[in-house]
Coordinates of C-alpha atoms and ligand atoms in Angstrom, one line a residue:
Chain V
K1 CA 77.2 193.7 114.0
N2 CA 79.3 192.0 111.1
K3 CA 78.4 193.8 107.9
K4 CA 79.6 192.4 104.4
I5 CA 79.0 194.7 101.7
A6 CA 79.2 194.5 98.1
I7 CA 79.1 197.9 95.9
Y8 CA 78.6 197.2 92.1
G9 CA 78.2 199.6 89.2
K10 CA 79.1 200.6 85.5
G11 CA 83.0 200.7 85.0
G12 CA 83.9 204.3 86.0
I13 CA 80.6 205.6 87.8
G14 CA 82.3 205.7 90.9
K15 CA 82.4 202.8 93.0
S16 CA 85.8 203.1 94.1
T17 CA 85.8 206.4 95.2
I18 CA 82.9 205.8 97.3
V19 CA 84.0 202.6 98.6
S20 CA 87.3 204.0 99.8
N21 CA 85.7 206.8 101.3
I22 CA 83.2 205.2 103.3
A23 CA 85.6 202.8 104.5
A24 CA 87.6 205.7 105.6
A25 CA 84.4 207.1 107.4
Y26 CA 84.0 203.5 109.1
S27 CA 87.3 203.5 110.3
E28 CA 86.7 206.1 112.5
N29 CA 84.5 203.3 114.6
H30 CA 85.4 200.3 113.1
K31 CA 87.6 197.6 112.1
V32 CA 87.3 197.5 108.1
I33 CA 88.6 195.5 105.1
V34 CA 88.4 196.8 101.4
I35 CA 88.8 194.3 98.8
G36 CA 89.0 195.3 95.4
C37 CA 87.1 193.2 92.8
D38 CA 87.9 195.0 89.6
P39 CA 90.8 194.4 87.4
K40 CA 91.7 198.0 87.5
A41 CA 93.1 197.1 90.8
D42 CA 92.5 200.7 92.1
T43 CA 90.4 200.6 94.7
T44 CA 92.8 201.1 97.5
R45 CA 95.2 203.2 95.9
T46 CA 93.8 206.5 98.1
L47 CA 93.8 204.2 101.2
Y48 CA 97.2 202.9 101.1
G49 CA 98.7 205.8 99.2
K50 CA 99.7 203.8 96.2
R51 CA 98.9 200.8 94.2
L52 CA 98.8 197.8 95.8
P53 CA 100.2 194.4 94.7
T54 CA 97.6 192.3 93.5
V55 CA 96.7 188.8 94.8
L56 CA 97.4 187.6 91.2
D57 CA 100.5 189.3 91.1
V58 CA 101.6 187.9 94.4
L59 CA 100.8 184.5 93.4
K60 CA 103.0 184.7 90.4
D61 CA 106.0 184.9 92.5
K62 CA 104.9 183.2 95.6
R63 CA 103.2 179.9 95.6
Q64 CA 102.6 180.1 99.0
A65 CA 101.4 183.4 99.7
Q66 CA 100.3 184.6 103.4
I67 CA 98.2 187.3 104.9
E68 CA 101.2 190.1 105.0
D69 CA 101.8 189.0 101.3
V70 CA 98.1 190.3 100.5
V71 CA 96.7 192.2 103.0
F72 CA 98.0 196.0 103.8
E73 CA 97.2 198.6 106.2
G74 CA 96.2 201.9 104.9
F75 CA 94.8 205.1 106.3
N76 CA 93.5 205.0 109.7
Q77 CA 94.2 201.0 109.9
V78 CA 91.5 200.2 106.8
M79 CA 93.0 196.8 105.8
C80 CA 93.4 196.6 102.1
V81 CA 93.3 194.0 99.3
E82 CA 93.3 194.0 95.4
S83 CA 92.4 191.2 93.9
G84 CA 93.5 191.9 90.4
G85 CA 92.7 190.6 86.8
P86 CA 94.6 188.4 84.6
E87 CA 96.0 190.1 81.1
P88 CA 93.5 191.0 78.8
G89 CA 92.8 188.0 76.3
V90 CA 93.8 185.4 78.8
G91 CA 90.9 183.6 80.6
C92 CA 88.3 185.3 82.5
A93 CA 88.4 188.6 83.5
G94 CA 87.0 187.9 87.0
R95 CA 89.7 185.2 87.9
G96 CA 91.3 187.6 90.1
V97 CA 88.2 187.5 92.0
I98 CA 87.8 184.0 92.2
V99 CA 91.6 183.4 93.5
S100 CA 91.7 186.3 95.8
M101 CA 88.3 185.2 97.5
N102 CA 89.7 181.5 97.9
L103 CA 92.7 182.8 99.0
L104 CA 91.7 185.0 101.4
D105 CA 89.3 182.6 102.9
K106 CA 91.9 180.1 103.2
L107 CA 94.1 182.4 105.1
G108 CA 91.2 183.1 107.5
V109 CA 91.1 186.8 106.7
F110 CA 87.2 186.4 106.9
S111 CA 87.3 184.7 110.4
D112 CA 88.7 187.7 111.8
D113 CA 87.2 190.2 114.3
L114 CA 86.0 192.4 111.4
D115 CA 83.2 194.7 111.7
V116 CA 82.9 195.8 108.1
V117 CA 83.9 194.0 105.0
I118 CA 83.4 196.0 101.6
Y119 CA 84.0 194.6 97.9
D120 CA 84.2 196.9 95.1
V121 CA 83.3 194.7 92.0
L122 CA 83.1 195.9 88.3
G123 CA 79.5 195.7 87.1
D124 CA 79.9 196.0 83.5
V125 CA 79.2 192.2 83.2
V126 CA 77.6 189.9 85.8
C127 CA 79.6 186.8 85.3
G128 CA 82.5 184.8 86.1
G129 CA 84.4 186.1 89.1
F130 CA 82.1 189.4 89.4
A131 CA 79.2 187.2 90.4
V132 CA 81.4 185.5 93.2
P133 CA 81.0 188.1 96.1
L134 CA 76.8 187.7 95.8
R135 CA 76.8 184.0 94.6
E136 CA 79.5 182.8 97.1
E137 CA 77.3 184.7 99.9
F138 CA 81.3 186.5 100.7
A139 CA 78.5 189.6 100.8
D140 CA 75.4 189.7 102.6
E141 CA 73.9 193.0 101.0
V142 CA 74.5 194.8 97.9
Y143 CA 74.3 198.5 96.9
V144 CA 74.3 199.9 93.4
V145 CA 76.4 203.1 92.1
T146 CA 74.7 205.1 89.2
S147 CA 74.3 208.3 87.9
G148 CA 71.2 209.6 86.0
E149 CA 73.0 208.7 82.7
Y150 CA 71.0 206.2 80.6
M151 CA 74.6 203.8 80.5
A152 CA 74.8 204.0 84.3
L153 CA 71.2 203.3 84.8
Y154 CA 71.3 200.4 82.2
A155 CA 74.0 198.8 84.4
A156 CA 72.2 199.2 87.4
N157 CA 69.1 197.3 86.0
N158 CA 71.5 194.7 84.4
I159 CA 73.2 194.3 87.9
S160 CA 69.8 194.1 89.5
K161 CA 69.0 191.0 87.3
G162 CA 72.1 189.3 88.2
I163 CA 71.1 190.2 92.2
K164 CA 67.7 188.5 91.4
K165 CA 69.3 185.7 89.8
L166 CA 71.8 185.0 92.5
K167 CA 69.3 185.6 95.0
G168 CA 71.0 188.8 96.5
N169 CA 69.5 191.3 98.9
L170 CA 69.6 194.8 97.1
G171 CA 70.3 197.0 100.2
G172 CA 69.8 200.5 97.7
I173 CA 70.9 202.6 95.2
I174 CA 73.7 204.8 95.7
C175 CA 73.5 208.5 93.6
N176 CA 76.9 209.4 92.6
C177 CA 75.9 212.9 90.6
K178 CA 77.3 213.6 87.6
G179 CA 75.5 217.1 87.5
I180 CA 72.7 216.1 84.8
E181 CA 69.1 217.4 84.5
N182 CA 66.6 216.1 87.0
E183 CA 69.2 213.5 88.1
E184 CA 68.5 212.6 91.8
K185 CA 64.6 212.4 90.6
T186 CA 65.5 210.1 87.8
V187 CA 67.5 207.9 90.1
S188 CA 64.8 208.0 92.6
E189 CA 62.2 206.8 90.2
F190 CA 64.7 204.1 89.1
A191 CA 65.0 203.2 92.4
S192 CA 61.4 202.8 93.0
A193 CA 60.8 201.2 89.8
I194 CA 63.0 198.2 90.6
G195 CA 61.4 198.0 94.1
S196 CA 64.4 199.2 96.0
R197 CA 65.5 203.2 97.0
V198 CA 68.2 205.5 96.9
V199 CA 70.2 205.1 100.2
G200 CA 72.4 208.1 99.3
V201 CA 73.4 210.8 97.4
I202 CA 77.0 212.1 96.6
A203 CA 77.4 215.6 94.8
R204 CA 79.9 215.8 92.1
S205 CA 83.2 217.9 94.0
Q206 CA 86.7 218.9 92.7
L207 CA 87.7 217.7 96.0
V208 CA 87.3 214.1 94.7
Q209 CA 90.1 214.8 92.2
K210 CA 92.1 217.1 94.4
S211 CA 92.3 214.2 97.1
E212 CA 93.1 211.8 94.4
Y213 CA 95.9 213.3 92.9
D214 CA 97.7 213.1 96.4
A215 CA 96.4 209.5 96.5
K216 CA 94.3 210.0 99.5
T217 CA 90.7 209.9 100.1
V218 CA 88.3 213.0 100.7
M219 CA 88.2 212.1 104.5
E220 CA 91.6 212.1 104.6
K221 CA 92.7 215.2 102.9
F222 CA 89.3 217.4 103.4
P223 CA 88.2 215.5 106.8
D224 CA 86.0 218.8 107.6
S225 CA 84.2 219.4 104.1
K226 CA 80.7 218.9 103.0
Q227 CA 81.6 216.2 100.8
A228 CA 83.3 213.9 103.6
D229 CA 80.5 214.9 105.9
S230 CA 78.3 213.1 102.8
Y231 CA 80.7 210.0 102.7
R232 CA 80.3 209.9 106.6
K233 CA 76.3 210.0 106.1
L234 CA 76.5 207.2 103.2
A235 CA 78.4 205.1 105.6
R236 CA 76.0 205.7 108.4
D237 CA 73.0 205.2 106.2
I238 CA 74.2 201.9 104.9
Y239 CA 75.4 200.7 108.5
D240 CA 71.7 201.3 109.7
N241 CA 70.0 200.1 106.7
D242 CA 67.7 197.0 107.5
K243 CA 65.6 197.3 104.1
F244 CA 66.5 194.8 101.8
T245 CA 64.9 193.8 98.3
V246 CA 65.2 191.0 95.9
P247 CA 64.8 193.5 93.1
N248 CA 62.3 193.1 90.4
P249 CA 64.5 194.6 87.4
M250 CA 63.0 196.0 84.2
D251 CA 62.9 194.2 80.8
I252 CA 64.4 196.0 77.8
D253 CA 61.4 197.7 76.3
E254 CA 60.5 198.9 80.3
F255 CA 63.7 200.1 80.7
E256 CA 63.7 202.3 77.3
E257 CA 60.2 203.5 78.2
F258 CA 61.2 204.8 81.8
F259 CA 64.2 206.3 80.5
H260 CA 62.4 208.4 77.4
K261 CA 59.2 209.3 78.9
Chain J
K1 CA 88.2 193.4 48.3
N2 CA 86.3 191.9 51.3
K3 CA 86.6 193.8 55.0
K4 CA 86.1 191.9 58.1
I5 CA 86.3 194.7 60.7
A6 CA 85.9 194.6 64.5
I7 CA 84.8 197.7 66.4
Y8 CA 85.9 197.5 70.4
G9 CA 85.8 200.3 72.9
K10 CA 84.3 200.8 76.5
G11 CA 80.5 200.6 77.0
G12 CA 78.8 203.9 76.0
I13 CA 81.8 205.2 74.2
G14 CA 79.8 205.4 71.0
K15 CA 80.9 201.9 69.6
S16 CA 77.0 201.0 68.1
T17 CA 76.5 204.8 66.8
I18 CA 80.0 204.8 64.7
V19 CA 79.0 201.1 63.5
S20 CA 75.6 201.8 62.2
N21 CA 76.5 204.9 60.6
I22 CA 79.5 203.8 58.6
A23 CA 77.6 200.5 57.7
A24 CA 75.0 203.2 56.2
A25 CA 78.0 204.9 54.6
Y26 CA 79.7 201.5 52.9
S27 CA 76.0 200.4 51.6
E28 CA 76.1 203.6 49.6
N29 CA 78.4 201.3 47.4
H30 CA 78.9 197.8 49.0
K31 CA 76.9 194.8 50.6
V32 CA 77.7 195.2 54.0
I33 CA 76.4 193.2 57.3
V34 CA 76.5 194.2 60.8
I35 CA 77.1 191.8 63.9
G36 CA 76.1 193.1 67.3
C37 CA 78.5 191.5 69.8
D38 CA 77.2 193.5 72.9
P39 CA 74.9 191.7 74.9
K40 CA 73.0 195.1 75.4
A41 CA 71.8 193.9 71.5
D42 CA 71.0 197.6 70.1
T43 CA 73.6 197.9 67.5
T44 CA 71.1 197.5 64.6
R45 CA 68.2 199.2 66.1
T46 CA 68.7 202.4 64.0
L47 CA 69.6 200.3 60.8
Y48 CA 66.5 198.1 61.6
G49 CA 63.9 200.8 62.9
K50 CA 63.6 198.7 65.9
R51 CA 65.0 195.9 68.2
L52 CA 66.1 192.8 66.5
P53 CA 65.5 189.6 68.0
T54 CA 68.9 188.0 69.3
V55 CA 70.4 185.0 68.2
L56 CA 70.2 183.7 71.8
D57 CA 66.4 184.7 71.8
V58 CA 65.6 182.6 68.5
L59 CA 67.5 179.6 69.9
K60 CA 65.3 179.5 72.7
D61 CA 62.5 178.9 70.7
K62 CA 64.0 177.1 67.7
R63 CA 66.1 174.3 68.1
Q64 CA 67.1 174.8 63.9
A65 CA 67.6 178.6 63.1
Q66 CA 67.7 179.5 59.6
I67 CA 69.3 182.5 57.8
E68 CA 65.9 184.4 57.9
D69 CA 65.3 183.8 61.5
V70 CA 68.6 185.8 62.7
V71 CA 69.7 188.0 59.8
F72 CA 67.5 190.8 59.0
E73 CA 67.5 193.3 56.2
G74 CA 67.5 197.1 57.2
F75 CA 68.2 200.7 55.7
N76 CA 69.6 200.5 52.3
Q77 CA 69.8 196.6 52.6
V78 CA 72.5 196.8 55.3
M79 CA 72.1 193.1 57.0
C80 CA 71.8 193.1 60.7
V81 CA 72.5 190.2 63.3
E82 CA 72.2 190.8 67.2
S83 CA 74.1 188.4 69.1
G84 CA 72.6 189.0 72.4
G85 CA 73.9 188.0 76.2
P86 CA 72.6 185.6 78.4
E87 CA 70.8 186.5 81.5
P88 CA 73.0 188.4 83.8
G89 CA 74.3 186.1 86.5
V90 CA 74.0 183.1 84.2
G91 CA 76.9 181.7 82.6
C92 CA 79.4 184.0 80.5
A93 CA 78.2 187.3 79.1
G94 CA 80.2 186.6 75.9
R95 CA 78.0 183.8 75.4
G96 CA 75.6 185.0 73.1
V97 CA 78.7 186.0 70.9
I98 CA 79.9 182.4 70.9
V99 CA 76.6 180.9 69.9
S100 CA 76.0 183.6 67.5
M101 CA 79.5 183.3 65.5
N102 CA 78.9 179.6 65.3
L103 CA 75.6 179.7 63.7
L104 CA 76.4 182.5 61.4
D105 CA 79.4 180.3 60.0
K106 CA 77.4 177.0 59.9
L107 CA 74.5 178.6 57.9
G108 CA 77.1 180.0 55.8
V109 CA 76.5 183.6 56.2
F110 CA 80.3 184.2 55.6
S111 CA 80.8 182.7 52.3
D112 CA 78.3 185.0 51.1
D113 CA 79.5 187.7 48.5
L114 CA 79.9 190.4 51.3
D115 CA 82.1 193.0 50.9
V116 CA 82.4 194.5 54.2
V117 CA 81.5 192.8 57.6
I118 CA 81.5 194.9 60.9
Y119 CA 81.9 193.6 64.6
D120 CA 80.5 195.6 67.1
V121 CA 82.0 194.2 70.4
L122 CA 81.8 195.1 74.0
G123 CA 85.4 196.1 75.2
D124 CA 85.0 196.4 78.9
V125 CA 86.4 193.4 79.4
V126 CA 88.3 191.4 77.0
C127 CA 87.6 187.7 77.5
G128 CA 85.5 184.8 76.4
G129 CA 82.6 185.4 73.7
F130 CA 84.1 189.2 73.8
A131 CA 87.6 187.8 72.2
V132 CA 86.0 185.6 69.9
P133 CA 85.5 187.8 66.7
L134 CA 89.8 188.4 67.2
R135 CA 90.7 185.1 68.5
E136 CA 88.6 183.1 65.8
E137 CA 89.8 185.5 63.0
F138 CA 86.3 186.4 62.2
A139 CA 87.9 189.7 62.0
D140 CA 90.9 191.0 60.1
E141 CA 91.0 194.4 61.3
V142 CA 90.2 195.9 64.9
Y143 CA 89.5 199.6 65.5
V144 CA 89.4 200.9 68.8
V145 CA 86.8 203.7 69.6
T146 CA 87.7 206.1 72.4
S147 CA 87.5 209.6 73.5
G148 CA 89.8 211.9 75.9
E149 CA 88.5 210.4 79.1
Y150 CA 90.4 208.5 81.4
M151 CA 88.4 205.9 81.6
A152 CA 87.9 205.5 77.7
L153 CA 91.7 205.6 77.2
Y154 CA 92.1 203.2 80.0
A155 CA 89.9 200.7 78.2
A156 CA 91.2 201.1 74.7
N157 CA 95.1 200.6 76.4
N158 CA 93.4 197.3 77.8
I159 CA 91.4 196.3 74.6
S160 CA 95.0 196.9 72.8
K161 CA 96.9 194.3 75.5
G162 CA 93.9 192.0 74.4
I163 CA 94.7 192.7 70.6
K164 CA 98.4 191.9 70.9
K165 CA 97.8 188.8 73.3
L166 CA 95.4 187.3 70.5
K167 CA 97.7 188.6 67.6
G168 CA 95.1 190.9 66.2
N169 CA 95.7 193.8 63.5
L170 CA 95.0 197.2 65.2
G171 CA 94.0 199.6 62.0
G172 CA 93.6 202.4 64.3
I173 CA 91.9 204.5 66.7
I174 CA 88.7 206.3 66.3
C175 CA 88.0 209.2 68.4
N176 CA 84.4 210.1 69.2
C177 CA 84.9 213.5 71.1
K178 CA 83.1 213.9 74.5
G179 CA 84.1 217.6 73.9
I180 CA 86.7 217.8 76.3
E181 CA 89.9 220.0 76.6
N182 CA 92.7 218.9 74.0
E183 CA 90.8 216.2 73.4
E184 CA 92.1 215.2 69.8
K185 CA 95.9 216.0 71.0
T186 CA 95.3 213.5 73.9
V187 CA 93.9 210.8 71.8
S188 CA 96.4 211.2 69.2
E189 CA 99.2 211.0 71.3
F190 CA 97.6 207.9 73.2
A191 CA 97.5 206.3 69.7
S192 CA 101.2 207.0 68.9
A193 CA 102.2 205.7 72.4
I194 CA 101.0 202.4 71.8
G195 CA 102.4 202.2 68.1
S196 CA 99.3 203.0 66.3
R197 CA 97.2 206.0 64.6
V198 CA 94.0 208.1 64.9
V199 CA 92.1 206.8 61.7
G200 CA 89.2 209.0 62.4
V201 CA 87.4 212.0 64.3
I202 CA 83.9 212.0 65.1
A203 CA 82.5 215.2 66.6
R204 CA 79.8 215.2 69.2
S205 CA 76.6 216.2 67.6
Q206 CA 72.9 216.3 68.5
L207 CA 71.9 215.1 65.4
V208 CA 72.9 211.6 66.7
Q209 CA 70.1 212.1 69.7
K210 CA 67.8 213.5 67.2
S211 CA 68.3 210.4 64.7
E212 CA 68.5 208.0 67.4
Y213 CA 64.9 209.1 68.6
D214 CA 63.4 208.2 65.5
A215 CA 65.5 204.9 65.5
K216 CA 67.4 205.8 62.6
T217 CA 71.0 206.8 61.7
V218 CA 72.4 210.0 61.1
M219 CA 73.1 208.8 57.7
E220 CA 69.4 208.4 57.1
K221 CA 67.9 211.2 58.8
F222 CA 70.5 214.0 58.0
P223 CA 72.1 212.6 54.8
D224 CA 73.4 215.9 53.6
S225 CA 75.0 217.1 56.9
K226 CA 78.6 217.5 58.4
Q227 CA 78.1 214.6 60.9
A228 CA 76.9 212.6 58.0
D229 CA 80.3 213.4 55.9
S230 CA 82.3 212.6 59.0
Y231 CA 80.9 209.2 59.2
R232 CA 81.5 208.7 55.2
K233 CA 85.0 209.8 55.6
L234 CA 85.8 207.5 58.3
A235 CA 84.2 204.4 56.6
R236 CA 86.6 205.7 53.4
D237 CA 89.3 205.9 55.7
I238 CA 89.0 202.5 57.2
Y239 CA 88.3 201.1 53.6
D240 CA 91.4 202.4 52.3
N241 CA 93.3 201.5 55.5
D242 CA 96.3 199.6 54.9
K243 CA 98.5 200.4 58.1
F244 CA 98.0 197.5 60.9
T245 CA 100.3 197.3 63.9
V246 CA 100.5 195.2 66.6
P247 CA 99.5 197.7 69.4
N248 CA 102.4 198.1 72.0
P249 CA 100.1 198.8 74.8
M250 CA 101.3 200.8 78.2
D251 CA 101.6 199.1 81.3
I252 CA 99.8 200.9 84.3
D253 CA 102.7 202.9 85.6
E254 CA 102.9 204.2 81.8
F255 CA 99.5 204.9 81.4
E256 CA 99.0 206.7 84.6
E257 CA 101.9 209.1 83.7
F258 CA 101.0 209.4 80.0
F259 CA 97.3 210.7 81.6
H260 CA 98.5 212.9 84.2
K261 CA 101.6 214.7 82.6
Ligands
ADP1 N1 81.4 212.6 93.5 C1 82.6 212.8 92.7 N2 82.8 214.0 92.0 C2 84.0 214.3 91.2 N3 84.3 213.3 90.6 C3 84.2 211.8 90.8 C4 83.2 211.6 92.0 N4 83.2 210.3 91.9 C5 83.9 209.7 91.3 N5 84.8 211.0 90.3 C6 85.7 210.7 89.6 O1 85.4 210.0 88.3 C7 86.3 208.9 88.3 C8 85.8 207.3 88.3 O2 85.9 207.0 89.3 P1 86.2 206.0 90.1 O3 85.8 205.6 91.8 O4 87.6 205.3 89.7 O5 84.9 204.5 89.4 P2 85.0 203.0 89.4 O6 85.7 202.8 90.5 O7 83.6 202.8 89.5 O8 85.6 202.7 88.2 C9 87.6 208.9 89.1 O9 88.7 210.0 88.4 C10 87.1 210.0 90.2 O10 87.7 211.2 90.4
ADP2 N1 79.3 211.8 68.2 C1 78.3 211.6 69.0 N2 77.7 212.8 69.7 C2 76.6 212.8 70.4 N3 76.0 211.6 71.1 C3 76.8 210.6 70.7 C4 77.8 210.8 69.9 N4 78.2 209.0 69.6 C5 77.2 208.6 70.6 N5 76.6 209.2 70.9 C6 75.6 209.1 72.0 O1 76.4 208.3 73.2 C7 75.7 207.0 73.8 C8 76.3 206.0 73.8 O2 76.8 205.3 72.2 P1 76.8 203.9 71.9 O3 76.7 203.8 70.3 O4 75.2 203.2 72.3 O5 77.7 203.5 72.4 P2 78.3 202.1 72.8 O6 77.7 201.2 71.6 O7 79.4 201.9 72.6 O8 77.7 201.3 74.0 C9 74.4 206.9 72.9 O9 73.0 207.5 73.4 C10 74.6 207.8 71.9 O10 73.4 208.7 71.3
SF4_3 S1 82.3 184.9 82.5 FE1 82.3 187.1 82.0 S2 84.3 187.8 82.9 FE2 84.5 185.7 82.9 S3 85.2 185.2 80.2 FE3 83.0 185.4 80.3 S4 82.6 187.5 79.9 FE4 84.7 187.3 80.7
MG4 MG1 87.0 201.0 90.8
MG5 MG1 76.6 199.7 71.6

């Protein structure tokens, strides 16, 4: 089966950490590519060992980019691409995603025998290039990363409005715990409220910082840890997931009421 | 003197809390208007007592909007406007800011005898409508809100790139403390590193939540508190500020090195 997955969520919520770790988990049995669609361009750092040149950077110097200029092999043969973003204040922040998707398409990267394609997409705004993985059907299924915090759930609700608008398929909510009170219950109730469900829970763990410090994933540095097992479980649960919904996001009054009860 | 100030920062960092509280502080002696430029449209909730209709909402129903349709009087005569944002997935998230700035200009709101104009602007991306307060010279001076956290400083550095690109004047960095280790020192070193300075420090305080719960500012609900005094001091220090710089943002390697030393 060919899985094309987009992972959205508020900036800093833990998308790149989750994407890089589940990619490493998939690499145990699958051909997988990770495509960073966040101007921060750091999704693949822990897979490749350092920051990749971005597609936008490469195209500044080379008019005709080839696959080897933009697709790099990382840990356990995970293929890695970083879209990059323009200089702040110059054009649409999502421009890197648009350019990168077009280039990868043109270079035939997607017609490859890839089992799993994972997009890591900025979710603070759902517009311009950041809507492309949904809009242009580069991704078939969307997962939204959140914690139990107001700001993260607000963003998740906002992203769900975008998914609904663009007729995307929401596969589920991933709870990346920040350690706040009643967190899993809050996130679970949020998921139900928008007609979805929690597809995985990742605990907060110092192993994330420790492995990140070495530019490695938890899967690479601590393969026998409980944390690594939780990324394997999440990868499996996403792979096996066959429940998708068009989300039913809350309007602002419903959301305020939901959070403050 | 006529102060036109834009407050930028990462989503959730505390812009609206700071903007509404310093506006309340200014209202003690000045005519002040607050213009929300964040699609969350909640900058003025604690000044007005509830969520305002946004400019985008009003223009859906009324083709010819008048001043009284979009500008509302809140606490202590602070004037309040919310730009709003489009539905996620539909057009540029900054479109509300563009529409709202044009309307306020056309209605002559800025030719009023206002002493202080404060824009509260989303800073997760610096593009489209979110660059308008800088680009179109609606604001003369910019302040960036941050904490000592990586994500907040990363965003502050990014915003500084946008300010430099758009030839804005950076008045200083506001530290809205999250209570992390060595926070003020980290933020202060960051400010120096980009050629700016810390113009104010706001402590983390439960009074923020308590007053927010009643849809009030700390200034209104707890006027005699230390927290209220810190907003008064920040308002004064911004008002008296005459040191502006074009920031010298860090490139990604410098930033990583700065944060991880
Ligand atoms: N489960 C976790 N436990 C501890 N720290 C985490 C966890 N997930 C993410 N982090 C930390 O949070 C920060 C932001 O994560 P990141 O994956 O870069 O977010 P995003 O890609 O959404 O911006 C990183 O410094 C990372 O180390
Ligand atoms: N100094 C502070 N102490 C405690 N909580 C704060 C403080 N400043 C902001 N907050 C809280 O942080 C959250 C985000 O603040 P807000 O002003 O809405 O951020 P932004 O406008 O940047 O998105 C709010 O729930 C607010 O109550
Ligand atoms: S569409 Fe979104 S990302 Fe593009 S300019 Fe507008 S706000 Fe920025
Ligand atoms: Mg990321
Ligand atoms: Mg706000």
